Amino acid sequence: MADVDSGSLPVIAVTAAVGAIVLLLGLFCSVIKSRDKGEREDDNSSSNKSESKEQSRGDKHSKKQKSQPRSKKAPQVMFSHPWLSSSLKGHSGRVLSFDFSSNGKYLATAAEDRTVLLWSVKEFNQKEHKVIRGNVEYDHATHVKFSPDSRAYLVSTSVENALRVYKIGKKDDGSAGNITMAVQFEKKSDAEIINIGIASSGKFIMTCHSDTTMLIWDLKGDLLATIDTHQMNNSHGALSPCGRFVASSGFTPDVKVWEVCFDKGGNFKEVARAFELKGHKAGVHSFSFSSDSSRMASVSKDGTWRFWDTDIRYQMGQDPYLLYTGNFESPLHSLISLSPDGRTVAIAADTSVTIFSTGTGEKEQSIDDMHSAPVTWLGFDLSNRYLLTAGDKHIHVMHNVAGYKATIVDLKEKEKKATSQAMKERIRQQIEEARERLQTIMGEANGTAVGK
Ligand SMILES: *[C@@H]1O[C@H](CO)[C@@H](O)[C@H](O)[C@H]1NC(C)=O
Ligand SMILES: *[C@@H]1O[C@H](CO)[C@@H](O)[C@H](O)[C@H]1NC(C)=O
């Protein structure tokens, strides 16, 4: 109960009663039907709060809520923006994390409502979104990651603070979406899990914890290695999309990157220091890899974000090159995400998201009040077309307009350098396609149909 100080006793009693009824109704509804599409803007906000960590995440938001009368609960913010493609509605609790399947087709979202929902990327542009629902029994998932073959997903749980694997199978009638728990990992650390990962090679799993521990597991749940990051407290940990590296940031002004090595027979060999991002002047909030790990981005308490060339021969002692330093002032914990192609970077702090082009370092867009609570997760889809954000019950799917623009600039450079006429022609065609996409997006935003 967060708002005890703002109300007298009767108000609390009424609130509790209303809360109980809403909860019961909620249960009732979910029993008779699992119809969750849209139109559920404010029916669950009180039942969520009881189990949410909302208050611990961002102070600005909770203060806003406190100043409002209890009877008028903060409604779900109706967010709109010219770059918004759609909002995914289906969860009845705050969404904490999401992941895209490696085949680019699916999105998995984990929320405090004890479910993981699977969405189709193809339907992002549509008004209606079908979902496949997976339950997280007696707990809720704090993080979710698809297995490399897209036929299972891994979650970390909140209460248990451990890992579970769920299989995405077929129902008896042959239709998709029979989600069943396959493995429950034994807990090996009490410190809170702050991120998880599965290597795209399928060889190992990573958990990063809130102390200085990072654990490397095999897929059956046996521990392969324990890493002490020596960063006072970890603020972020990640497994690179290429599947070779794990990295961590924390209280110290660096990002440490390790390579997880296997021998020719596929047996685990060692975790070896690879390289470090050095140059920030204070602790690093978070960092992100491009899809092939040739670029990285980081955001720090020192008021800057940095863009790095990590396409290096670290075995020969080469260090990453700093390509760009940009300003990003925020006293709050910030999340950074680099697009798979490395052309766009998005940074979230509180309920705002700022988007930069990495080519020029320029700020492309700054969007406030994206969610009714601080952003918990953000990331680009594998085709670089969308940027997704989570922070409340809805997930916003934004067109990656900055990415299209950067692509056009890049292609124009390539066109100049192209040696053959055929190559020039092909590049021109790609430029034209990107332009058309942009025009369509901006046309829709203006509410006008763009003709040719
Ligand atoms: C899901 O699969 C299991 C076997 O793995 C089966 O026993 C069960 O009936 C299936 N559930 C549904 C709803 O089809
Ligand atoms: C670091 O983590 C430990 C254990 O999770 C926690 O007790 C401590 O308060 C943290 N310290 C800082 C500086 O965040």
Coordinates of C-alpha atoms and ligand atoms in Angstrom, one line a residue:
M1 CA 0.0 0.0 0.0
A2 CA 1.8 3.0 -1.2
D3 CA -0.6 5.9 -0.5
V4 CA -1.3 5.4 3.1
D5 CA -0.1 8.9 4.0
S6 CA -2.4 10.6 1.6
G7 CA -5.7 9.3 2.8
S8 CA -7.7 8.9 6.0
L9 CA -8.8 5.5 7.3
P10 CA -12.2 5.2 5.5
V11 CA -10.5 6.0 2.2
I12 CA -8.1 3.2 2.7
A13 CA -10.9 0.8 3.7
V14 CA -12.9 1.8 0.6
T15 CA -9.8 1.5 -1.6
A16 CA -9.1 -2.0 -0.2
A17 CA -12.7 -3.1 -0.8
V18 CA -12.6 -1.7 -4.4
G19 CA -9.3 -3.4 -4.8
A20 CA -10.6 -6.7 -3.7
I21 CA -13.6 -6.5 -6.0
V22 CA -11.4 -5.6 -8.9
L23 CA -9.2 -8.5 -8.1
L24 CA -12.1 -10.9 -7.9
L25 CA -13.6 -9.5 -11.1
G26 CA -10.2 -9.9 -12.6
L27 CA -9.9 -13.5 -11.5
F28 CA -13.5 -14.2 -12.7
C29 CA -12.8 -12.7 -16.1
S30 CA -9.6 -14.6 -16.6
V31 CA -11.4 -17.9 -15.6
I32 CA -14.3 -17.6 -18.0
K33 CA -12.4 -15.9 -20.8
S34 CA -8.9 -15.0 -21.7
R35 CA -10.0 -12.1 -23.9
D36 CA -7.5 -9.4 -23.2
K37 CA -7.6 -7.1 -26.2
G38 CA -7.5 -3.4 -25.6
E39 CA -10.2 -1.5 -23.7
R40 CA -8.9 -2.5 -20.3
E41 CA -7.4 0.8 -19.6
D42 CA -7.9 1.2 -15.9
D43 CA -9.6 -1.9 -14.5
N44 CA -6.4 -3.4 -13.1
S45 CA -4.3 -0.6 -11.8
S46 CA -5.1 -1.3 -8.1
S47 CA -4.5 -5.1 -8.3
N48 CA -1.2 -4.5 -9.9
K49 CA 0.1 -2.2 -7.3
S50 CA 0.0 -4.7 -4.4
E51 CA 2.7 -6.9 -5.9
S52 CA 4.6 -4.4 -8.0
K53 CA 7.9 -2.8 -7.3
E54 CA 6.7 0.4 -8.9
Q55 CA 7.7 2.5 -6.0
S56 CA 11.3 1.3 -6.0
R57 CA 11.9 2.1 -9.6
G58 CA 11.2 5.8 -10.0
D59 CA 10.4 8.4 -7.5
K60 CA 9.0 11.0 -9.8
H61 CA 6.1 8.8 -10.8
S62 CA 5.2 7.7 -7.3
K63 CA 5.1 11.4 -6.2
K64 CA 2.8 12.2 -9.0
Q65 CA 0.5 9.4 -8.0
K66 CA 0.5 10.4 -4.3
S67 CA -0.9 13.9 -5.1
Q68 CA -3.9 12.4 -6.8
P69 CA -7.1 11.5 -5.0
R70 CA -7.2 7.8 -4.4
S71 CA -10.6 7.3 -5.9
K72 CA -9.3 8.6 -9.3
K73 CA -6.5 6.2 -10.0
A74 CA -3.8 7.2 -12.4
P75 CA -5.2 6.0 -15.7
Q76 CA -3.1 4.3 -18.3
V77 CA -1.5 7.2 -20.3
M78 CA -2.9 7.3 -23.7
F79 CA 0.3 7.8 -25.6
S80 CA 0.4 9.1 -29.1
H81 CA 3.3 10.2 -31.3
P82 CA 3.9 10.5 -35.0
W83 CA 6.4 7.7 -34.9
L84 CA 4.1 5.3 -33.0
S85 CA 3.1 2.3 -35.1
S86 CA 0.9 0.6 -32.5
S87 CA 0.6 -0.3 -28.8
L88 CA 0.5 -3.9 -27.8
K89 CA -2.3 -4.3 -25.2
G90 CA -2.8 -7.6 -23.5
H91 CA -1.0 -7.5 -20.2
S92 CA -2.8 -6.6 -17.0
G93 CA 0.4 -5.8 -15.1
R94 CA 3.5 -3.8 -15.7
V95 CA 5.7 -5.2 -18.5
L96 CA 9.3 -5.7 -17.2
S97 CA 11.2 -7.1 -20.1
F98 CA 10.9 -8.4 -23.7
D99 CA 12.9 -10.3 -26.3
F100 CA 12.8 -11.0 -30.0
S101 CA 13.2 -14.6 -31.4
S102 CA 16.3 -15.1 -33.5
N103 CA 14.2 -15.8 -36.6
G104 CA 12.8 -12.2 -36.2
K105 CA 9.2 -13.4 -36.1
Y106 CA 8.1 -13.3 -32.5
L107 CA 8.3 -11.0 -29.5
A108 CA 8.0 -12.4 -25.9
T109 CA 7.0 -10.0 -23.1
A110 CA 7.2 -10.7 -19.4
A111 CA 5.0 -8.8 -16.9
E112 CA 4.0 -8.6 -13.3
D113 CA 0.6 -10.2 -14.2
R114 CA 2.4 -13.6 -14.0
T115 CA 2.3 -14.2 -17.7
V116 CA 4.6 -14.2 -20.7
L117 CA 2.9 -13.2 -23.9
L118 CA 4.1 -14.1 -27.4
W119 CA 3.3 -11.7 -30.2
S120 CA 3.8 -11.8 -34.0
V121 CA 6.1 -9.1 -35.3
K122 CA 4.2 -9.2 -38.6
E123 CA 1.1 -7.9 -36.9
F124 CA 2.9 -4.9 -35.3
N125 CA 1.4 -2.6 -37.9
Q126 CA -2.1 -3.9 -37.4
K127 CA -4.8 -2.7 -35.0
E128 CA -5.4 -6.2 -33.5
H129 CA -2.7 -8.4 -32.1
K130 CA -3.1 -12.1 -31.4
V131 CA -1.2 -13.5 -28.4
I132 CA -0.1 -16.8 -27.1
R133 CA -0.2 -16.8 -23.3
G134 CA 2.2 -18.6 -21.0
N135 CA 1.7 -18.6 -17.3
V136 CA 4.5 -18.3 -14.7
E137 CA 3.2 -20.4 -11.9
Y138 CA 3.3 -18.9 -8.4
D139 CA 5.6 -16.1 -9.4
H140 CA 6.2 -13.6 -12.2
A141 CA 9.0 -13.3 -14.7
T142 CA 11.4 -10.4 -14.4
H143 CA 13.3 -11.2 -17.6
V144 CA 12.6 -13.3 -20.7
K145 CA 14.9 -14.6 -23.5
F146 CA 14.1 -16.9 -26.4
S147 CA 16.1 -20.0 -27.0
P148 CA 18.2 -19.9 -30.2
D149 CA 15.7 -22.2 -32.0
S150 CA 12.7 -20.0 -30.9
R151 CA 11.0 -23.1 -29.5
A152 CA 11.5 -22.3 -25.8
Y153 CA 12.1 -19.3 -23.6
L154 CA 14.0 -18.7 -20.4
V155 CA 12.7 -16.5 -17.6
S156 CA 14.1 -15.3 -14.3
T157 CA 11.5 -15.3 -11.6
S158 CA 10.9 -12.5 -9.1
V159 CA 10.1 -14.3 -5.8
E160 CA 12.3 -17.4 -6.4
N161 CA 15.0 -15.3 -8.1
A162 CA 15.9 -18.4 -10.2
L163 CA 15.7 -19.5 -13.8
R164 CA 13.0 -21.5 -15.5
V165 CA 12.7 -22.8 -19.1
Y166 CA 9.4 -23.0 -20.8
K167 CA 8.7 -25.0 -24.0
I168 CA 6.5 -23.6 -26.7
G169 CA 4.7 -26.7 -27.9
K170 CA 1.6 -27.6 -29.9
K171 CA -1.8 -28.2 -28.3
D172 CA -3.4 -31.6 -28.6
D173 CA -5.5 -30.3 -31.5
G174 CA -2.3 -29.3 -33.4
S175 CA -2.6 -25.5 -32.9
A176 CA 0.4 -23.5 -31.6
G177 CA 0.8 -22.3 -28.1
N178 CA 0.9 -25.1 -25.5
I179 CA 3.4 -23.6 -23.1
T180 CA 4.7 -25.9 -20.5
M181 CA 7.6 -25.6 -17.9
A182 CA 10.5 -27.8 -18.9
V183 CA 13.3 -27.1 -16.4
Q184 CA 13.6 -25.3 -13.2
F185 CA 17.2 -24.3 -12.4
E186 CA 18.6 -24.6 -8.9
K187 CA 19.3 -21.2 -7.4
K188 CA 23.1 -20.5 -7.0
S189 CA 23.1 -16.9 -5.8
D190 CA 20.9 -14.9 -3.5
A191 CA 21.7 -11.6 -5.1
E192 CA 18.9 -10.3 -7.3
I193 CA 19.1 -11.4 -11.0
I194 CA 19.4 -8.1 -13.0
N195 CA 19.6 -9.7 -16.5
I196 CA 19.8 -13.0 -18.2
G197 CA 20.9 -14.3 -21.6
I198 CA 21.2 -17.4 -23.8
A199 CA 24.1 -17.6 -26.3
S200 CA 22.9 -17.8 -29.9
S201 CA 25.3 -20.8 -30.2
G202 CA 23.1 -22.6 -27.7
K203 CA 26.2 -23.3 -25.6
F204 CA 25.6 -21.4 -22.4
I205 CA 23.3 -19.2 -20.3
M206 CA 24.3 -16.1 -18.3
T207 CA 22.8 -14.5 -15.2
C208 CA 24.0 -11.2 -13.9
H209 CA 23.3 -10.4 -10.3
S210 CA 23.0 -7.2 -8.3
D211 CA 26.2 -7.8 -6.3
T212 CA 29.4 -8.4 -8.4
T213 CA 28.5 -11.9 -9.6
M214 CA 27.9 -13.1 -13.1
L215 CA 27.2 -16.8 -13.5
I216 CA 27.7 -18.9 -16.6
W217 CA 25.5 -22.0 -16.9
D218 CA 25.1 -24.9 -19.3
L219 CA 21.6 -25.5 -20.7
K220 CA 20.7 -28.1 -18.2
G221 CA 21.3 -25.8 -15.2
D222 CA 24.8 -26.8 -14.2
L223 CA 27.2 -24.0 -13.3
L224 CA 30.2 -23.6 -15.7
A225 CA 31.8 -20.5 -14.3
T226 CA 31.5 -17.8 -11.7
I227 CA 32.7 -14.3 -12.6
D228 CA 33.5 -11.6 -10.0
T229 CA 33.1 -8.3 -11.9
H230 CA 34.9 -6.3 -9.2
Q231 CA 32.6 -3.4 -10.0
M232 CA 31.3 -2.8 -6.4
N233 CA 27.7 -3.5 -7.6
N234 CA 26.6 -4.5 -11.1
S235 CA 24.3 -2.1 -12.8
H236 CA 23.9 -4.1 -16.0
G237 CA 25.1 -7.4 -17.5
A238 CA 24.5 -8.8 -21.0
L239 CA 25.4 -11.6 -23.3
S240 CA 26.3 -10.3 -26.8
P241 CA 23.9 -11.2 -29.7
C242 CA 26.8 -12.9 -31.5
G243 CA 27.0 -15.4 -28.6
R244 CA 30.7 -15.0 -27.8
F245 CA 30.8 -12.3 -25.1
V246 CA 29.4 -11.5 -21.7
A247 CA 29.9 -8.0 -20.2
S248 CA 29.1 -6.0 -17.1
S249 CA 29.0 -2.5 -15.9
G250 CA 28.6 -1.1 -12.4
F251 CA 29.9 1.4 -9.9
T252 CA 33.3 1.7 -11.7
P253 CA 33.7 3.8 -14.9
D254 CA 34.3 0.9 -17.3
V255 CA 32.5 -1.9 -19.1
K256 CA 34.2 -5.2 -18.8
V257 CA 33.9 -7.7 -21.6
W258 CA 34.8 -11.4 -21.4
E259 CA 34.9 -14.2 -24.0
V260 CA 33.3 -17.5 -23.0
C261 CA 35.5 -20.1 -24.7
F262 CA 34.7 -23.6 -25.8
D263 CA 37.1 -26.2 -27.2
K264 CA 36.8 -27.8 -30.7
G265 CA 34.7 -30.6 -29.2
G266 CA 32.2 -28.0 -27.9
N267 CA 33.3 -28.4 -24.2
F268 CA 33.5 -25.4 -22.0
K269 CA 37.1 -24.2 -21.6
E270 CA 37.3 -20.9 -19.8
V271 CA 36.0 -17.4 -19.4
A272 CA 38.8 -15.1 -20.7
R273 CA 39.1 -11.3 -20.4
A274 CA 38.6 -9.8 -23.8
F275 CA 38.5 -6.0 -23.6
E276 CA 37.2 -3.0 -21.7
L277 CA 35.4 0.2 -22.6
K278 CA 37.4 2.8 -20.7
G279 CA 36.9 6.6 -20.7
H280 CA 33.7 7.3 -18.7
K281 CA 34.2 9.5 -15.7
A282 CA 31.7 7.8 -13.4
G283 CA 29.7 4.6 -13.1
V284 CA 28.1 3.1 -16.2
H285 CA 24.3 2.7 -16.0
S286 CA 24.0 0.3 -19.0
F287 CA 25.5 -0.6 -22.4
S288 CA 24.4 -2.4 -25.5
F289 CA 26.0 -4.4 -28.4
S290 CA 25.2 -4.3 -32.1
S291 CA 24.2 -7.6 -33.6
D292 CA 27.7 -8.7 -34.7
S293 CA 29.4 -7.0 -31.6
S294 CA 31.4 -4.7 -33.9
R295 CA 29.9 -1.7 -32.1
M296 CA 28.9 -0.9 -28.6
A297 CA 27.1 2.0 -26.8
S298 CA 27.2 3.0 -23.1
V299 CA 25.5 5.6 -20.9
S300 CA 27.0 6.8 -17.7
K301 CA 26.4 8.9 -14.5
D302 CA 29.0 11.3 -15.9
G303 CA 26.3 12.8 -18.2
T304 CA 27.5 11.3 -21.4
W305 CA 26.7 8.4 -23.7
R306 CA 29.5 6.9 -25.8
F307 CA 29.6 5.0 -29.1
W308 CA 32.5 2.5 -29.5
D309 CA 34.1 0.5 -32.4
T310 CA 34.7 -2.9 -30.9
D311 CA 35.7 -4.6 -34.2
I312 CA 39.2 -5.1 -32.8
R313 CA 41.8 -7.8 -32.4
Y314 CA 41.8 -7.8 -28.6
Q315 CA 43.9 -11.0 -28.6
M316 CA 46.7 -8.7 -30.0
G317 CA 46.1 -6.1 -27.3
Q318 CA 44.0 -3.8 -29.3
D319 CA 41.6 -1.5 -27.4
P320 CA 38.1 -0.4 -28.5
Y321 CA 38.1 3.0 -30.3
L322 CA 35.8 5.7 -29.0
L323 CA 33.8 6.9 -32.0
Y324 CA 31.6 9.5 -30.4
T325 CA 30.7 11.1 -27.1
G326 CA 27.3 12.7 -26.7
N327 CA 25.5 14.4 -23.8
F328 CA 22.9 12.7 -21.8
E329 CA 22.2 14.3 -18.5
S330 CA 20.0 12.4 -16.1
P331 CA 20.4 11.7 -12.4
L332 CA 18.3 8.6 -12.8
H333 CA 19.3 5.1 -13.8
S334 CA 19.3 5.1 -17.7
L335 CA 18.9 2.3 -20.1
I336 CA 20.6 2.3 -23.5
S337 CA 19.9 0.2 -26.6
L338 CA 21.9 0.1 -29.8
S339 CA 20.0 -1.0 -33.0
P340 CA 21.3 -4.3 -34.4
D341 CA 22.8 -2.4 -37.4
G342 CA 24.5 0.1 -35.0
R343 CA 23.0 3.1 -36.7
T344 CA 20.6 4.2 -34.0
V345 CA 20.8 4.5 -30.3
A346 CA 17.9 5.0 -27.8
I347 CA 18.3 6.0 -24.2
A348 CA 15.5 5.8 -21.6
A349 CA 15.5 7.6 -18.3
D350 CA 12.3 7.8 -16.1
T351 CA 9.4 7.9 -18.6
S352 CA 11.4 9.6 -21.5
V353 CA 13.2 8.1 -24.4
T354 CA 15.8 10.0 -26.5
I355 CA 16.9 8.7 -29.9
F356 CA 20.2 9.5 -31.5
S357 CA 21.8 8.8 -34.8
T358 CA 25.2 7.2 -34.2
G359 CA 26.6 8.4 -37.6
T360 CA 26.3 12.1 -36.7
G361 CA 25.7 11.8 -33.0
E362 CA 22.7 14.0 -33.4
K363 CA 19.6 13.9 -31.3
E364 CA 16.8 12.8 -33.6
Q365 CA 13.9 12.8 -31.2
S366 CA 13.2 13.2 -27.5
I367 CA 9.8 11.8 -26.3
D368 CA 8.4 12.4 -22.9
D369 CA 5.7 10.6 -20.9
M370 CA 5.9 7.5 -23.0
H371 CA 4.6 5.4 -20.2
S372 CA 2.7 6.0 -16.9
A373 CA 5.7 4.5 -15.0
P374 CA 9.5 4.6 -15.7
V375 CA 10.6 2.7 -18.7
T376 CA 11.7 -0.8 -17.7
W377 CA 13.0 -2.1 -21.0
L378 CA 13.7 -0.9 -24.6
G379 CA 15.0 -2.5 -27.7
F380 CA 15.0 -2.6 -31.5
D381 CA 13.6 -5.5 -33.5
L382 CA 16.1 -7.6 -35.5
S383 CA 15.2 -5.9 -38.8
N384 CA 15.9 -2.4 -37.4
R385 CA 12.4 -1.2 -38.3
Y386 CA 11.0 -0.8 -34.9
L387 CA 12.0 0.5 -31.5
L388 CA 9.9 -1.0 -28.6
T389 CA 9.5 0.4 -25.1
A390 CA 7.9 -1.0 -22.0
G391 CA 7.1 0.7 -18.7
D392 CA 3.4 0.1 -17.9
K393 CA 0.8 -2.4 -19.2
H394 CA 1.4 -1.5 -22.8
I395 CA 4.3 -2.0 -25.1
H396 CA 4.8 0.8 -27.6
V397 CA 6.0 -0.1 -31.1
M398 CA 7.8 3.0 -32.6
H399 CA 8.9 3.2 -36.2
N400 CA 12.7 3.5 -36.3
V401 CA 12.5 6.7 -38.3
A402 CA 16.0 7.7 -37.3
G403 CA 17.2 4.3 -38.6
Y404 CA 15.6 4.8 -42.0
K405 CA 17.2 8.3 -42.3
A406 CA 20.6 7.0 -41.3
T407 CA 20.3 4.1 -43.8
I408 CA 19.6 6.6 -46.6
V409 CA 22.7 8.7 -45.7
D410 CA 24.8 5.5 -45.6
L411 CA 23.5 4.3 -48.9
K412 CA 24.2 7.6 -50.6
E413 CA 27.9 7.3 -49.5
K414 CA 27.9 3.8 -50.9
E415 CA 26.4 4.9 -54.1
K416 CA 29.2 7.5 -54.6
K417 CA 31.8 4.7 -54.1
A418 CA 30.1 2.1 -56.2
T419 CA 32.3 1.0 -59.0
S420 CA 29.9 -0.6 -61.4
Q421 CA 26.7 0.9 -63.0
A422 CA 24.7 -2.2 -61.9
M423 CA 25.8 -1.7 -58.3
K424 CA 24.9 2.0 -58.4
E425 CA 21.5 1.1 -59.7
R426 CA 20.9 -1.5 -57.0
I427 CA 21.8 1.0 -54.3
R428 CA 19.6 3.7 -55.8
Q429 CA 16.7 1.2 -55.6
Q430 CA 17.4 0.6 -51.9
I431 CA 17.5 4.3 -51.3
E432 CA 14.2 4.6 -53.0
E433 CA 12.6 1.9 -50.9
A434 CA 13.8 3.4 -47.7
R435 CA 12.4 6.8 -48.8
E436 CA 9.1 5.3 -49.6
R437 CA 8.9 3.6 -46.2
L438 CA 9.7 6.9 -44.5
Q439 CA 7.1 8.7 -46.6
T440 CA 4.4 6.1 -45.7
I441 CA 5.2 6.5 -42.0
M442 CA 5.2 10.2 -42.1
G443 CA 2.1 10.3 -44.3
E444 CA 0.2 8.1 -41.9
A445 CA 1.3 10.3 -39.1
N446 CA -0.3 13.3 -40.8
G447 CA -3.5 11.4 -41.3
T448 CA -3.1 11.6 -45.1
A449 CA -2.8 8.8 -47.5
V450 CA 0.4 9.2 -49.5
G451 CA -0.1 8.7 -53.1
K452 CA 2.6 8.1 -55.6
Ligands
LIG1 C1 0.2 -29.7 -23.9 O1 1.1 -30.8 -24.1 C2 1.1 -31.8 -23.2 C3 2.2 -32.8 -23.5 O2 3.4 -32.2 -23.7 C4 -0.3 -32.5 -23.2 O3 -0.4 -33.5 -22.2 C5 -1.4 -31.5 -22.9 O4 -2.6 -32.0 -23.0 C6 -1.3 -30.3 -23.9 N1 -2.2 -29.3 -23.6 C7 -3.2 -28.8 -24.4 C8 -4.0 -27.7 -24.0 O5 -3.3 -29.2 -25.6
LIG2 C1 25.4 -3.6 -3.6 O1 24.7 -4.8 -3.5 C2 24.5 -5.3 -2.2 C3 23.9 -6.7 -2.4 O2 23.0 -6.8 -3.4 C4 23.6 -4.3 -1.5 O3 23.4 -4.8 -0.2 C5 24.3 -3.0 -1.4 O4 23.5 -2.0 -0.8 C6 24.7 -2.5 -2.8 N1 25.5 -1.3 -2.7 C7 25.3 -0.3 -3.5 C8 26.3 0.8 -3.4 O5 24.4 -0.2 -4.3

